[in-house]
Short mmCIF file of C-alpha atoms in Angstrom, two decimals:
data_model
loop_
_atom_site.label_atom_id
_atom_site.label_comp_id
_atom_site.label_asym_id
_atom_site.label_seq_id
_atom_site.Cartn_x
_atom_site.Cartn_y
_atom_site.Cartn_z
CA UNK A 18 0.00 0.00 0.00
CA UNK A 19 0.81 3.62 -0.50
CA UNK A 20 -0.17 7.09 0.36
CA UNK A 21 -1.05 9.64 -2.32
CA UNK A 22 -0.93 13.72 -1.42
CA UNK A 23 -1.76 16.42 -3.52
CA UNK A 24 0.18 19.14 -0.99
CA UNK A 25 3.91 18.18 -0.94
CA UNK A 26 4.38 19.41 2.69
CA UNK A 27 1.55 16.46 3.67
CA UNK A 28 3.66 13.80 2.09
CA UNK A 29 7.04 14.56 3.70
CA UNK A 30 5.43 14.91 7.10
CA UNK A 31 4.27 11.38 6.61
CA UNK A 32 7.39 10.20 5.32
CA UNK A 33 8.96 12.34 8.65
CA UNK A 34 6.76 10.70 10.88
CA UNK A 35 7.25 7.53 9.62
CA UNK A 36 10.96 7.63 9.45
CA UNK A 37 10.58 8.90 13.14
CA UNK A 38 8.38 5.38 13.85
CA UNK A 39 11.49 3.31 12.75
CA UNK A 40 9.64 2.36 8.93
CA UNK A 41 11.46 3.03 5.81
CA UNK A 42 9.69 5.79 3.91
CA UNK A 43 10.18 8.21 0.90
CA UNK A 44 8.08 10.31 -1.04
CA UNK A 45 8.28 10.60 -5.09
CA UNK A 46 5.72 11.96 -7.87
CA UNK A 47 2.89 9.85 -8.52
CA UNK A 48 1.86 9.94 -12.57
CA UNK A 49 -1.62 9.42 -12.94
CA UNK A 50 -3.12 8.59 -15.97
CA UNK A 51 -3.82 11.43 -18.85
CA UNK A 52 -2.01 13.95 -16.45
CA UNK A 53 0.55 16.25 -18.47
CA UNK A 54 1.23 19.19 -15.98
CA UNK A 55 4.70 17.66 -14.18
CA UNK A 56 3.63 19.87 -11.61
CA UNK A 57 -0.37 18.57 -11.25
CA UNK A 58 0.77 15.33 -10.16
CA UNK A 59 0.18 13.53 -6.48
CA UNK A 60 2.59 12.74 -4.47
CA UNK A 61 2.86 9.12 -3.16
CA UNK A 62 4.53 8.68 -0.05
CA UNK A 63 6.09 4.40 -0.06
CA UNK A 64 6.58 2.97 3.21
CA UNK A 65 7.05 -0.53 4.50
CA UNK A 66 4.90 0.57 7.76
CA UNK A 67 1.48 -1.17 8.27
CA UNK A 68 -1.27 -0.63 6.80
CA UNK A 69 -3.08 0.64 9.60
CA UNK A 70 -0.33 2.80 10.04
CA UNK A 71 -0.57 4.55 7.17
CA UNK A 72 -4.15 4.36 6.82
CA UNK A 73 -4.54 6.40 10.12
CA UNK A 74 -1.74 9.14 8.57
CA UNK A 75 -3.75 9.97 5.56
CA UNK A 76 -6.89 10.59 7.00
CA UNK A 77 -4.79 13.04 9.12
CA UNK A 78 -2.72 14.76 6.26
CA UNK A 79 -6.31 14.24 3.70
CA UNK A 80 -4.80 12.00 1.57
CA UNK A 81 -6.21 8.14 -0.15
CA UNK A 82 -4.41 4.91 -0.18
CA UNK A 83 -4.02 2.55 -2.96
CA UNK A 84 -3.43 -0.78 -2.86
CA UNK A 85 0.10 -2.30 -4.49
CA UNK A 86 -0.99 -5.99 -4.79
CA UNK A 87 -2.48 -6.95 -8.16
CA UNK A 88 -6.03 -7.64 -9.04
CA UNK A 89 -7.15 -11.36 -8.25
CA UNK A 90 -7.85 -13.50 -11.19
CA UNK A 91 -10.79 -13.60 -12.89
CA UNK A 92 -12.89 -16.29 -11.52
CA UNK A 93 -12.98 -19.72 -13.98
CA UNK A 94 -16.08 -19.12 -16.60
CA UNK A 95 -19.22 -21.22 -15.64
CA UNK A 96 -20.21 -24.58 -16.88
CA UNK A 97 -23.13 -23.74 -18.72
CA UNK A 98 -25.83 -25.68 -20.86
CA UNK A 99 -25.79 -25.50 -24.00
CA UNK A 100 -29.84 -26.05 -24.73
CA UNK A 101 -33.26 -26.05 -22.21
CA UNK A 102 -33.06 -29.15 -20.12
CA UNK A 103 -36.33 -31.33 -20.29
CA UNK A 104 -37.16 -31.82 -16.64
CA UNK A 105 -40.91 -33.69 -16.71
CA UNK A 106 -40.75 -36.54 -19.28
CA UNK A 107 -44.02 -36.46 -21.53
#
């Protein structure tokens, strides 16, 4: 997980704080998608802290977190029928 900051002040007080905690923490630009402005983009603070941890720093400094680990797998596609099934004989 990760913190994102739009004020750049924000993210290196979390990245202080957390440093201060005894967590490994730095703060770097965070691209977002269709952004061109270099200076419009987010700051995302990377930590090796908890989650909760970090959680309960960006709802101090108004931030979000986003979640590093990847999307789970699509589930397997269903075994459909191919036709009505006949379930009273006639």
């Amino acid at each position: 997980m990760h913190g994102i900051f739009f004020d750049e002040d924000d993210a290196q007080a979390v990245v202080a704080r957390l440093i201060a905690l005894g967590y490994d923490a730095h703060a770097a630009r965070d691209r977002l998608a269709g952004e061109d402005d270099d200076e419009d983009h987010p700051w995302a603070v990377l930590t090796d802290a908890p989650a909760i941890e970090l959680e309960l720093l960006v709802e101090q400094y108004d931030g979000w977190l986003e979640d590093d680990a990847p999307a789970p797998p699509a589930p397997a596609p269903l075994d459909l029928p191919t036709g009505p099934r006949t379930i009273k004989r006639q």
